[in-house]
Amino acid sequence: MRRKIYLTAAAGLSLALSLAACSGGGAGSTGKTTGGASGAAEGGTVGVSMPTQTSERWIADGNAVKKGLEAQGFTVDLQFANDDIPTQSQQIDQMITQGVDSLIIAAIDGTALSSQLQAAKDAGITVVSYDRLIRDTENINYYVTFDNYQVGVQQATSLLVGLGIVDRDGKELGATGPFNVELFAGSLDDNNAHFFWQGAIDTLQPYLDSGVLVVKSGQTDITQAAIIRWQQETAQKRMEDLLTAAYSDGSKVQGVLSPYDGISRGIITALQNAGYALPDFPPVTGQDAEIASVKLINEGLQFSTIFKDTRKLADEAVSVTLALLAGEDPKPTANSVLDTKTYDNGVFIVPSFLLKSDIVYADNITSLLVDTGYFTQDQVDRGQM
Ligand code: BGC
């Protein structure tokens, strides 16, 4: 039996207002209770399960979701799982035992939570899959995320821009190369990694086919390119191995496709240790606009990143959760579109609300990240939160 929490019209209005307020919080917002609860959903508790605190984005996501829910009068149990699957399972088990009304989960391994989700279903707890699709279960209600295929397209496009093959609008500039590139992918147990890769490869494939791009290592399969748990050290090691295996003949790697800023920093360190230096540093892409990488982009060592506004994703998760608890069909916000075709989790096509992402280059850091209040200029300058 599904529990219902009744929200009044006033609660709906208060949601709209507080979501707007929540959007001003910045990536480093603390998630403190902001008050202003309508009281209509009083007593509700939401369990928010995030994968790790080693990456800034998940801290920002967790805090923004917490703040948005608390503004609606919910109690929030926010947990980070240290990128450890048993820890996440245990934390969710505990949330269920403690009687949460609803769950918002960004899974470490998208296939590892089936028994928890069955228990949630049996207890009438609604579940929102947050950013990463939870797979192989019928027991989730909705998915909120970014257009993940498009993120991959943007990553590859920015690599092509960095190499001078296309301009920022995607117009061909006539460069014939050949350019030596290497390709990195994310963690294979994260459904997103496959979407990012597919978007990127579809964009790069014509240039690989024509010989404008060459992957000298020959490692063009996602299983060869993948970095388990998206780890920086593992990425650094793989880049070092690639340089040894394919570039000991004096040739140079001229660009690297990276799916995440932490991986990018590992790649950049490996390149620097091998003697690569400005002004001839190969373009390296990224994702998440982590503050340390934004500084590297300012310095010219990382070429680009993809900005996914975690404040907007948090708003989306709050809005969906409130609708579910009120027994209503969630509606897209001004930032999202409803997609009912793309995200097959192996059991069903999960209705998804998708947000847009932006490519960050050195010259639009201010407009995308500072003017929007995501970071302060001081944080950007220092490269620290
Ligand atoms: C997220 C990315 C993030 C990556 C590593 C993915 O699921 O969509 O934004 O870079 O995980 O944390």
mmCIF file of C-alpha atoms and ligand atoms in Angstrom:
data_model
loop_
_atom_site.group_PDB
_atom_site.id
_atom_site.type_symbol
_atom_site.label_atom_id
_atom_site.label_comp_id
_atom_site.label_asym_id
_atom_site.label_seq_id
_atom_site.Cartn_x
_atom_site.Cartn_y
_atom_site.Cartn_z
ATOM 1 C CA MET A 1 0.000 0.000 0.000
ATOM 2 C CA ARG A 2 1.374 3.376 -0.947
ATOM 3 C CA ARG A 3 1.379 6.051 1.698
ATOM 4 C CA LYS A 4 -0.032 9.388 0.765
ATOM 5 C CA ILE A 5 0.873 12.695 2.247
ATOM 6 C CA TYR A 6 -1.655 15.365 1.449
ATOM 7 C CA LEU A 7 -0.310 18.700 0.371
ATOM 8 C CA THR A 8 -2.499 21.752 0.288
ATOM 9 C CA ALA A 9 -2.489 24.355 -2.455
ATOM 10 C CA ALA A 10 -0.512 26.525 -0.070
ATOM 11 C CA ALA A 11 2.097 23.808 0.105
ATOM 12 C CA GLY A 12 2.355 23.823 -3.675
ATOM 13 C CA LEU A 13 2.900 27.568 -3.672
ATOM 14 C CA SER A 14 5.422 27.295 -0.899
ATOM 15 C CA LEU A 15 7.222 24.598 -2.935
ATOM 16 C CA ALA A 16 7.517 26.882 -5.937
ATOM 17 C CA LEU A 17 8.837 29.702 -3.771
ATOM 18 C CA SER A 18 11.292 27.642 -1.839
ATOM 19 C CA LEU A 19 12.579 25.870 -4.946
ATOM 20 C CA ALA A 20 13.334 29.276 -6.379
ATOM 21 C CA ALA A 21 15.103 30.195 -3.145
ATOM 22 C CA CYS A 22 16.938 26.882 -3.162
ATOM 23 C CA SER A 23 18.291 27.648 -6.631
ATOM 24 C CA GLY A 24 20.267 30.551 -5.246
ATOM 25 C CA GLY A 25 22.197 28.387 -2.833
ATOM 26 C CA GLY A 26 25.348 27.746 -4.845
ATOM 27 C CA ALA A 27 27.310 24.537 -5.129
ATOM 28 C CA GLY A 28 28.617 24.893 -1.628
ATOM 29 C CA SER A 29 25.314 25.539 0.094
ATOM 30 C CA THR A 30 25.125 23.985 3.498
ATOM 31 C CA GLY A 31 21.750 22.332 3.408
ATOM 32 C CA LYS A 32 20.674 23.957 6.641
ATOM 33 C CA THR A 33 16.993 24.062 7.388
ATOM 34 C CA THR A 34 15.636 27.201 5.829
ATOM 35 C CA GLY A 35 12.287 27.200 7.602
ATOM 36 C CA GLY A 36 9.163 28.355 5.807
ATOM 37 C CA ALA A 37 7.558 24.934 5.950
ATOM 38 C CA SER A 38 3.897 24.937 5.122
ATOM 39 C CA GLY A 39 3.250 22.278 7.700
ATOM 40 C CA ALA A 40 0.964 20.521 5.245
ATOM 41 C CA ALA A 41 3.319 17.583 4.890
ATOM 42 C CA GLU A 42 4.438 17.694 8.461
ATOM 43 C CA GLY A 43 5.991 14.573 9.827
ATOM 44 C CA GLY A 44 7.162 13.220 6.502
ATOM 45 C CA THR A 45 10.665 11.812 6.335
ATOM 46 C CA VAL A 46 12.739 11.370 3.214
ATOM 47 C CA GLY A 47 15.872 9.233 2.996
ATOM 48 C CA VAL A 48 18.462 10.683 0.635
ATOM 49 C CA SER A 49 21.238 8.291 -0.344
ATOM 50 C CA MET A 50 24.251 9.723 -2.171
ATOM 51 C CA PRO A 51 27.239 7.697 -3.402
ATOM 52 C CA THR A 52 30.257 9.536 -2.050
ATOM 53 C CA GLN A 53 31.701 12.703 -0.585
ATOM 54 C CA THR A 54 34.955 12.407 -2.501
ATOM 55 C CA SER A 55 33.400 14.303 -5.393
ATOM 56 C CA GLU A 56 32.002 17.769 -4.792
ATOM 57 C CA ARG A 57 28.966 17.324 -6.939
ATOM 58 C CA TRP A 58 27.394 14.674 -4.718
ATOM 59 C CA ILE A 59 27.873 16.845 -1.631
ATOM 60 C CA ALA A 60 26.217 19.738 -3.460
ATOM 61 C CA ASP A 61 23.395 17.457 -4.662
ATOM 62 C CA GLY A 62 22.804 15.991 -1.216
ATOM 63 C CA ASN A 63 22.785 19.377 0.488
ATOM 64 C CA ALA A 64 20.512 20.964 -2.111
ATOM 65 C CA VAL A 65 17.986 18.112 -1.924
ATOM 66 C CA LYS A 66 18.024 18.266 1.866
ATOM 67 C CA LYS A 67 17.533 22.016 1.900
ATOM 68 C CA GLY A 68 14.664 21.829 -0.599
ATOM 69 C CA LEU A 69 12.862 19.117 1.367
ATOM 70 C CA GLU A 70 13.392 20.759 4.727
ATOM 71 C CA ALA A 71 11.900 23.949 3.337
ATOM 72 C CA GLN A 72 8.760 21.859 2.775
ATOM 73 C CA GLY A 73 8.675 20.675 6.361
ATOM 74 C CA PHE A 74 10.191 17.247 5.782
ATOM 75 C CA THR A 75 12.752 15.609 7.977
ATOM 76 C CA VAL A 76 15.679 14.428 5.878
ATOM 77 C CA ASP A 77 18.035 11.550 6.521
ATOM 78 C CA LEU A 78 20.982 12.323 4.212
ATOM 79 C CA GLN A 79 23.680 9.656 3.930
ATOM 80 C CA PHE A 80 26.821 9.326 1.814
ATOM 81 C CA ALA A 81 28.087 5.811 1.147
ATOM 82 C CA ASN A 82 31.811 6.301 0.650
ATOM 83 C CA ASP A 83 31.581 4.668 -2.814
ATOM 84 C CA ASP A 84 31.073 1.336 -1.060
ATOM 85 C CA ILE A 85 28.142 -0.793 -2.236
ATOM 86 C CA PRO A 86 27.474 -2.655 1.052
ATOM 87 C CA THR A 87 27.531 0.668 2.909
ATOM 88 C CA GLN A 88 24.903 2.114 0.591
ATOM 89 C CA SER A 89 22.705 -0.999 0.858
ATOM 90 C CA GLN A 90 22.965 -0.875 4.636
ATOM 91 C CA GLN A 91 22.157 2.825 4.809
ATOM 92 C CA ILE A 92 19.050 2.329 2.679
ATOM 93 C CA ASP A 93 18.009 -0.736 4.719
ATOM 94 C CA GLN A 94 18.209 1.432 7.792
ATOM 95 C CA MET A 95 16.178 4.249 6.239
ATOM 96 C CA ILE A 96 13.452 1.756 5.399
ATOM 97 C CA THR A 97 13.513 0.250 8.886
ATOM 98 C CA GLN A 98 13.273 3.698 10.382
ATOM 99 C CA GLY A 99 10.118 4.309 8.389
ATOM 100 C CA VAL A 100 10.947 6.941 5.773
ATOM 101 C CA ASP A 101 8.042 7.918 3.509
ATOM 102 C CA SER A 102 10.166 8.332 0.445
ATOM 103 C CA LEU A 103 13.641 7.648 -0.914
ATOM 104 C CA ILE A 104 15.881 9.605 -3.285
ATOM 105 C CA ILE A 105 18.830 7.474 -4.375
ATOM 106 C CA ALA A 106 21.937 8.082 -6.473
ATOM 107 C CA ALA A 107 23.239 4.520 -6.715
ATOM 108 C CA ILE A 108 26.886 3.482 -6.703
ATOM 109 C CA ASP A 109 26.136 0.308 -8.653
ATOM 110 C CA GLY A 110 22.853 0.650 -10.514
ATOM 111 C CA THR A 111 22.077 -3.059 -10.189
ATOM 112 C CA ALA A 112 22.919 -3.639 -6.537
ATOM 113 C CA LEU A 113 19.823 -2.400 -4.719
ATOM 114 C CA SER A 114 17.078 -4.843 -5.751
ATOM 115 C CA SER A 115 16.331 -6.264 -2.306
ATOM 116 C CA GLN A 116 16.245 -2.805 -0.693
ATOM 117 C CA LEU A 117 13.861 -1.591 -3.370
ATOM 118 C CA GLN A 118 11.594 -4.591 -2.923
ATOM 119 C CA ALA A 119 11.434 -3.810 0.795
ATOM 120 C CA ALA A 120 10.701 -0.162 -0.024
ATOM 121 C CA LYS A 121 7.896 -1.168 -2.349
ATOM 122 C CA ASP A 122 6.431 -3.524 0.264
ATOM 123 C CA ALA A 123 6.467 -0.680 2.777
ATOM 124 C CA GLY A 124 4.759 1.736 0.378
ATOM 125 C CA ILE A 125 7.830 3.972 0.085
ATOM 126 C CA THR A 126 8.169 5.993 -3.117
ATOM 127 C CA VAL A 127 11.563 5.958 -4.838
ATOM 128 C CA VAL A 128 13.197 8.526 -7.076
ATOM 129 C CA SER A 129 16.297 7.382 -8.931
ATOM 130 C CA TYR A 130 18.621 10.385 -8.769
ATOM 131 C CA ASP A 131 20.981 11.163 -11.665
ATOM 132 C CA ARG A 132 22.030 7.507 -12.111
ATOM 133 C CA LEU A 133 19.441 5.016 -13.325
ATOM 134 C CA ILE A 134 18.676 2.168 -10.934
ATOM 135 C CA ARG A 135 18.472 -0.956 -13.047
ATOM 136 C CA ASP A 136 16.843 -4.394 -13.007
ATOM 137 C CA THR A 137 13.905 -3.517 -10.767
ATOM 138 C CA GLU A 138 10.304 -2.458 -11.188
ATOM 139 C CA ASN A 139 10.379 -0.799 -7.801
ATOM 140 C CA ILE A 140 11.287 2.756 -8.673
ATOM 141 C CA ASN A 141 8.797 5.473 -9.549
ATOM 142 C CA TYR A 142 10.694 8.107 -11.499
ATOM 143 C CA TYR A 143 14.156 9.051 -12.693
ATOM 144 C CA VAL A 144 15.542 12.605 -12.583
ATOM 145 C CA THR A 145 18.733 13.292 -14.494
ATOM 146 C CA PHE A 146 20.423 15.277 -17.247
ATOM 147 C CA ASP A 147 20.322 14.358 -20.915
ATOM 148 C CA ASN A 148 23.208 11.941 -20.514
ATOM 149 C CA TYR A 149 23.668 11.085 -24.194
ATOM 150 C CA GLN A 150 23.911 14.820 -24.882
ATOM 151 C CA VAL A 151 26.561 15.175 -22.144
ATOM 152 C CA GLY A 152 28.701 12.702 -24.114
ATOM 153 C CA VAL A 153 28.081 14.634 -27.337
ATOM 154 C CA GLN A 154 29.173 17.828 -25.566
ATOM 155 C CA GLN A 155 32.325 16.196 -24.201
ATOM 156 C CA ALA A 156 33.353 14.943 -27.646
ATOM 157 C CA THR A 157 32.412 18.223 -29.299
ATOM 158 C CA SER A 158 34.620 20.150 -26.887
ATOM 159 C CA LEU A 159 37.491 17.762 -27.671
ATOM 160 C CA LEU A 160 37.020 18.472 -31.388
ATOM 161 C CA VAL A 161 36.955 22.205 -30.607
ATOM 162 C CA GLY A 162 40.175 21.864 -28.605
ATOM 163 C CA LEU A 163 41.849 20.128 -31.528
ATOM 164 C CA GLY A 164 40.654 22.822 -33.939
ATOM 165 C CA ILE A 165 38.561 20.355 -35.968
ATOM 166 C CA VAL A 166 35.233 22.134 -35.421
ATOM 167 C CA ASP A 167 34.202 25.492 -34.005
ATOM 168 C CA ARG A 168 31.920 25.800 -30.995
ATOM 169 C CA ASP A 169 28.834 25.587 -33.188
ATOM 170 C CA GLY A 170 30.103 22.293 -34.593
ATOM 171 C CA LYS A 171 31.115 23.797 -37.965
ATOM 172 C CA GLU A 172 33.997 21.963 -39.678
ATOM 173 C CA LEU A 173 37.219 23.946 -39.834
ATOM 174 C CA GLY A 174 38.936 21.653 -42.334
ATOM 175 C CA ALA A 175 41.701 20.270 -40.078
ATOM 176 C CA THR A 176 42.857 16.896 -41.365
ATOM 177 C CA GLY A 177 45.172 15.816 -38.544
ATOM 178 C CA PRO A 178 45.891 13.062 -37.997
ATOM 179 C CA PHE A 179 45.539 13.803 -34.269
ATOM 180 C CA ASN A 180 46.499 11.218 -31.659
ATOM 181 C CA VAL A 181 43.763 10.936 -29.058
ATOM 182 C CA GLU A 182 43.058 8.612 -26.147
ATOM 183 C CA LEU A 183 39.626 7.797 -24.749
ATOM 184 C CA PHE A 184 38.459 7.346 -21.162
ATOM 185 C CA ALA A 185 35.066 6.151 -19.904
ATOM 186 C CA GLY A 186 33.446 6.097 -16.465
ATOM 187 C CA SER A 187 32.520 3.227 -14.170
ATOM 188 C CA LEU A 188 30.793 0.407 -16.041
ATOM 189 C CA ASP A 189 28.341 -0.253 -13.180
ATOM 190 C CA ASP A 190 27.002 3.289 -13.627
ATOM 191 C CA ASN A 191 24.417 3.402 -16.419
ATOM 192 C CA ASN A 192 25.442 6.989 -17.174
ATOM 193 C CA ALA A 193 28.930 5.928 -18.195
ATOM 194 C CA HIS A 194 27.429 4.059 -21.165
ATOM 195 C CA PHE A 195 25.315 7.029 -22.233
ATOM 196 C CA PHE A 196 28.259 9.454 -22.012
ATOM 197 C CA TRP A 197 30.416 7.039 -24.011
ATOM 198 C CA GLN A 198 27.785 6.460 -26.690
ATOM 199 C CA GLY A 199 27.173 10.182 -27.150
ATOM 200 C CA ALA A 200 30.909 10.801 -27.392
ATOM 201 C CA ILE A 201 31.713 7.909 -29.714
ATOM 202 C CA ASP A 202 28.844 8.730 -32.085
ATOM 203 C CA THR A 203 30.311 12.235 -32.334
ATOM 204 C CA LEU A 204 33.928 11.109 -32.804
ATOM 205 C CA GLN A 205 33.279 8.091 -35.055
ATOM 206 C CA PRO A 206 33.284 9.944 -38.420
ATOM 207 C CA TYR A 207 36.720 11.384 -37.565
ATOM 208 C CA LEU A 208 38.020 8.001 -36.404
ATOM 209 C CA ASP A 209 36.744 6.457 -39.637
ATOM 210 C CA SER A 210 38.335 9.135 -41.824
ATOM 211 C CA GLY A 211 41.659 8.991 -39.989
ATOM 212 C CA VAL A 212 41.505 12.576 -38.705
ATOM 213 C CA LEU A 213 41.572 11.040 -35.219
ATOM 214 C CA VAL A 214 43.812 8.105 -34.321
ATOM 215 C CA VAL A 215 43.708 6.153 -31.059
ATOM 216 C CA LYS A 216 47.312 4.964 -31.034
ATOM 217 C CA SER A 217 46.815 2.595 -28.112
ATOM 218 C CA GLY A 218 44.063 0.837 -30.050
ATOM 219 C CA GLN A 219 41.904 0.948 -26.910
ATOM 220 C CA THR A 220 38.582 1.981 -28.405
ATOM 221 C CA ASP A 221 36.247 -0.318 -26.504
ATOM 222 C CA ILE A 222 34.410 0.998 -23.452
ATOM 223 C CA THR A 223 35.624 -1.965 -21.397
ATOM 224 C CA GLN A 224 39.232 -0.925 -22.109
ATOM 225 C CA ALA A 225 38.552 2.773 -21.477
ATOM 226 C CA ALA A 226 36.470 2.390 -18.299
ATOM 227 C CA ILE A 227 37.672 3.626 -14.903
ATOM 228 C CA ILE A 228 36.080 1.740 -12.021
ATOM 229 C CA ARG A 229 34.348 4.070 -9.472
ATOM 230 C CA TRP A 230 35.500 7.044 -11.598
ATOM 231 C CA GLN A 231 38.758 7.128 -9.594
ATOM 232 C CA GLN A 232 41.409 9.739 -10.229
ATOM 233 C CA GLU A 233 44.342 7.482 -9.260
ATOM 234 C CA THR A 234 43.136 4.682 -11.534
ATOM 235 C CA ALA A 235 42.850 7.155 -14.387
ATOM 236 C CA GLN A 236 46.348 8.483 -13.757
ATOM 237 C CA LYS A 237 47.715 4.938 -13.811
ATOM 238 C CA ARG A 238 45.907 4.119 -17.058
ATOM 239 C CA MET A 239 47.198 7.310 -18.721
ATOM 240 C CA GLU A 240 50.744 6.472 -17.597
ATOM 241 C CA ASP A 241 50.368 2.977 -19.040
ATOM 242 C CA LEU A 242 49.024 4.358 -22.325
ATOM 243 C CA LEU A 243 51.945 6.783 -22.623
ATOM 244 C CA THR A 244 54.409 3.973 -22.025
ATOM 245 C CA ALA A 245 52.710 1.510 -24.351
ATOM 246 C CA ALA A 246 51.863 3.759 -27.297
ATOM 247 C CA TYR A 247 53.965 6.927 -27.114
ATOM 248 C CA SER A 248 57.485 5.767 -26.238
ATOM 249 C CA ASP A 249 58.458 6.316 -29.885
ATOM 250 C CA GLY A 250 58.541 10.086 -29.387
ATOM 251 C CA SER A 251 55.021 10.662 -30.701
ATOM 252 C CA LYS A 252 52.671 12.786 -28.624
ATOM 253 C CA VAL A 253 49.095 12.362 -27.450
ATOM 254 C CA GLN A 254 47.236 15.424 -28.727
ATOM 255 C CA GLY A 255 43.867 15.167 -26.994
ATOM 256 C CA VAL A 256 42.089 13.098 -24.348
ATOM 257 C CA LEU A 257 38.380 12.393 -23.974
ATOM 258 C CA SER A 258 37.640 12.309 -20.252
ATOM 259 C CA PRO A 259 34.139 11.781 -18.822
ATOM 260 C CA TYR A 260 34.635 13.355 -15.379
ATOM 261 C CA ASP A 261 36.827 16.052 -13.801
ATOM 262 C CA GLY A 262 38.423 13.711 -11.234
ATOM 263 C CA ILE A 263 39.504 11.415 -14.071
ATOM 264 C CA SER A 264 40.723 14.480 -15.988
ATOM 265 C CA ARG A 265 42.941 15.528 -13.100
ATOM 266 C CA GLY A 266 44.499 12.050 -13.020
ATOM 267 C CA ILE A 267 45.130 12.257 -16.765
ATOM 268 C CA ILE A 268 46.613 15.762 -16.490
ATOM 269 C CA THR A 269 48.976 14.669 -13.700
ATOM 270 C CA ALA A 270 50.175 11.721 -15.783
ATOM 271 C CA LEU A 271 50.767 14.018 -18.765
ATOM 272 C CA GLN A 272 52.660 16.543 -16.638
ATOM 273 C CA ASN A 273 54.797 13.801 -15.114
ATOM 274 C CA ALA A 274 55.661 12.686 -18.652
ATOM 275 C CA GLY A 275 56.872 16.190 -19.534
ATOM 276 C CA TYR A 276 53.811 17.672 -21.246
ATOM 277 C CA ALA A 277 53.610 21.395 -20.441
ATOM 278 C CA LEU A 278 51.950 24.606 -21.520
ATOM 279 C CA PRO A 279 51.660 26.089 -24.068
ATOM 280 C CA ASP A 280 51.474 22.711 -25.843
ATOM 281 C CA PHE A 281 49.178 20.912 -23.475
ATOM 282 C CA PRO A 282 46.697 18.524 -25.144
ATOM 283 C CA PRO A 283 43.003 19.360 -24.677
ATOM 284 C CA VAL A 284 41.481 17.224 -21.922
ATOM 285 C CA THR A 285 37.698 17.255 -21.431
ATOM 286 C CA GLY A 286 35.736 16.656 -18.204
ATOM 287 C CA GLN A 287 32.422 16.811 -16.397
ATOM 288 C CA ASP A 288 30.860 18.363 -13.281
ATOM 289 C CA ALA A 289 32.674 21.708 -13.147
ATOM 290 C CA GLU A 290 34.520 20.722 -9.976
ATOM 291 C CA ILE A 291 36.234 23.749 -8.502
ATOM 292 C CA ALA A 292 39.770 22.305 -8.832
ATOM 293 C CA SER A 293 39.144 21.613 -12.504
ATOM 294 C CA VAL A 294 37.630 25.046 -13.095
ATOM 295 C CA LYS A 295 40.966 26.459 -11.884
ATOM 296 C CA LEU A 296 42.840 24.114 -14.247
ATOM 297 C CA ILE A 297 40.639 25.347 -17.092
ATOM 298 C CA ASN A 298 41.508 28.938 -16.158
ATOM 299 C CA GLU A 299 45.176 27.969 -16.255
ATOM 300 C CA GLY A 300 44.839 26.186 -19.607
ATOM 301 C CA LEU A 301 45.694 22.690 -18.337
ATOM 302 C CA GLN A 302 42.161 21.315 -18.703
ATOM 303 C CA PHE A 303 40.313 22.394 -21.806
ATOM 304 C CA SER A 304 36.655 21.993 -20.895
ATOM 305 C CA THR A 305 34.130 20.538 -18.511
ATOM 306 C CA ILE A 306 30.386 19.965 -18.574
ATOM 307 C CA PHE A 307 28.346 21.985 -16.111
ATOM 308 C CA LYS A 308 25.357 20.160 -14.674
ATOM 309 C CA ASP A 309 23.554 22.475 -12.293
ATOM 310 C CA THR A 310 23.011 20.277 -9.248
ATOM 311 C CA ARG A 311 20.656 22.897 -7.776
ATOM 312 C CA LYS A 312 18.233 22.324 -10.620
ATOM 313 C CA LEU A 313 18.459 18.550 -10.351
ATOM 314 C CA ALA A 314 17.773 18.782 -6.632
ATOM 315 C CA ASP A 315 14.710 20.955 -7.321
ATOM 316 C CA GLU A 316 13.509 18.311 -9.745
ATOM 317 C CA ALA A 317 13.906 15.504 -7.203
ATOM 318 C CA VAL A 318 12.061 17.508 -4.547
ATOM 319 C CA SER A 319 9.246 18.360 -6.912
ATOM 320 C CA VAL A 320 8.822 14.717 -8.032
ATOM 321 C CA THR A 321 8.955 13.449 -4.453
ATOM 322 C CA LEU A 322 6.290 15.898 -3.309
ATOM 323 C CA ALA A 323 3.982 14.942 -6.158
ATOM 324 C CA LEU A 324 4.447 11.225 -5.469
ATOM 325 C CA LEU A 325 3.734 11.694 -1.789
ATOM 326 C CA ALA A 326 0.600 13.623 -2.672
ATOM 327 C CA GLY A 327 -0.478 10.757 -4.930
ATOM 328 C CA GLU A 328 -0.200 12.938 -8.030
ATOM 329 C CA ASP A 329 1.576 12.520 -11.360
ATOM 330 C CA PRO A 330 4.822 14.487 -11.244
ATOM 331 C CA LYS A 331 5.078 17.249 -13.841
ATOM 332 C CA PRO A 332 8.216 18.666 -15.444
ATOM 333 C CA THR A 333 9.518 21.943 -13.992
ATOM 334 C CA ALA A 334 10.534 24.929 -16.121
ATOM 335 C CA ASN A 335 14.000 23.322 -16.420
ATOM 336 C CA SER A 336 13.090 19.794 -17.484
ATOM 337 C CA VAL A 337 11.364 17.680 -20.093
ATOM 338 C CA LEU A 338 9.567 14.409 -19.488
ATOM 339 C CA ASP A 339 11.128 11.503 -21.410
ATOM 340 C CA THR A 340 9.220 8.214 -21.555
ATOM 341 C CA LYS A 341 11.321 6.443 -24.205
ATOM 342 C CA THR A 342 15.014 6.517 -23.396
ATOM 343 C CA TYR A 343 15.715 4.993 -20.016
ATOM 344 C CA ASP A 344 14.983 1.272 -20.095
ATOM 345 C CA ASN A 345 16.242 -0.126 -16.796
ATOM 346 C CA GLY A 346 16.020 -3.738 -17.949
ATOM 347 C CA VAL A 347 12.515 -4.194 -16.517
ATOM 348 C CA PHE A 348 10.636 -1.135 -17.725
ATOM 349 C CA ILE A 349 11.128 2.230 -19.352
ATOM 350 C CA VAL A 350 11.437 4.544 -16.408
ATOM 351 C CA PRO A 351 9.671 7.891 -16.836
ATOM 352 C CA SER A 352 12.433 10.459 -16.631
ATOM 353 C CA PHE A 353 12.770 14.182 -16.194
ATOM 354 C CA LEU A 354 15.790 15.422 -18.123
ATOM 355 C CA LEU A 355 17.743 18.635 -17.652
ATOM 356 C CA LYS A 356 20.227 20.347 -19.935
ATOM 357 C CA SER A 357 23.952 20.722 -19.436
ATOM 358 C CA ASP A 358 26.450 23.299 -20.741
ATOM 359 C CA ILE A 359 30.014 23.132 -22.017
ATOM 360 C CA VAL A 360 32.395 25.232 -19.909
ATOM 361 C CA TYR A 361 35.481 26.729 -21.572
ATOM 362 C CA ALA A 362 37.945 29.184 -20.041
ATOM 363 C CA ASP A 363 36.052 32.166 -21.408
ATOM 364 C CA ASN A 364 32.556 31.326 -20.139
ATOM 365 C CA ILE A 365 33.429 30.321 -16.557
ATOM 366 C CA THR A 366 32.165 33.685 -15.343
ATOM 367 C CA SER A 367 28.847 33.646 -17.166
ATOM 368 C CA LEU A 368 28.019 29.982 -16.435
ATOM 369 C CA LEU A 369 29.438 29.481 -12.975
ATOM 370 C CA VAL A 370 29.945 32.821 -11.236
ATOM 371 C CA ASP A 371 27.090 34.963 -12.551
ATOM 372 C CA THR A 372 24.650 32.146 -11.751
ATOM 373 C CA GLY A 373 25.881 32.007 -8.146
ATOM 374 C CA TYR A 374 27.150 28.428 -8.426
ATOM 375 C CA PHE A 375 30.624 29.545 -7.331
ATOM 376 C CA THR A 376 31.978 32.833 -6.081
ATOM 377 C CA GLN A 377 34.769 34.513 -8.026
ATOM 378 C CA ASP A 378 36.984 33.922 -5.016
ATOM 379 C CA GLN A 379 36.326 30.162 -5.104
ATOM 380 C CA VAL A 380 37.140 30.093 -8.813
ATOM 381 C CA ASP A 381 40.357 32.040 -8.240
ATOM 382 C CA ARG A 382 41.472 29.801 -5.390
ATOM 383 C CA GLY A 383 40.258 26.550 -6.967
ATOM 384 C CA GLN A 384 38.737 25.608 -3.623
ATOM 385 C CA MET A 385 35.303 25.671 -2.039
HETATM 386 C C1 BGC B 1 27.365 11.486 -12.950
HETATM 387 C C2 BGC B 1 28.465 12.427 -13.312
HETATM 388 C C3 BGC B 1 29.680 12.191 -12.433
HETATM 389 C C4 BGC B 1 30.032 10.726 -12.325
HETATM 390 C C5 BGC B 1 31.106 10.484 -11.299
HETATM 391 C C6 BGC B 1 27.881 10.079 -12.969
HETATM 392 O O1 BGC B 1 26.855 9.203 -12.684
HETATM 393 O O2 BGC B 1 26.291 11.646 -13.846
HETATM 394 O O3 BGC B 1 28.021 13.757 -13.167
HETATM 395 O O4 BGC B 1 30.775 12.847 -13.004
HETATM 396 O O5 BGC B 1 28.898 9.967 -11.998
HETATM 397 O O6 BGC B 1 30.686 10.857 -10.042
#
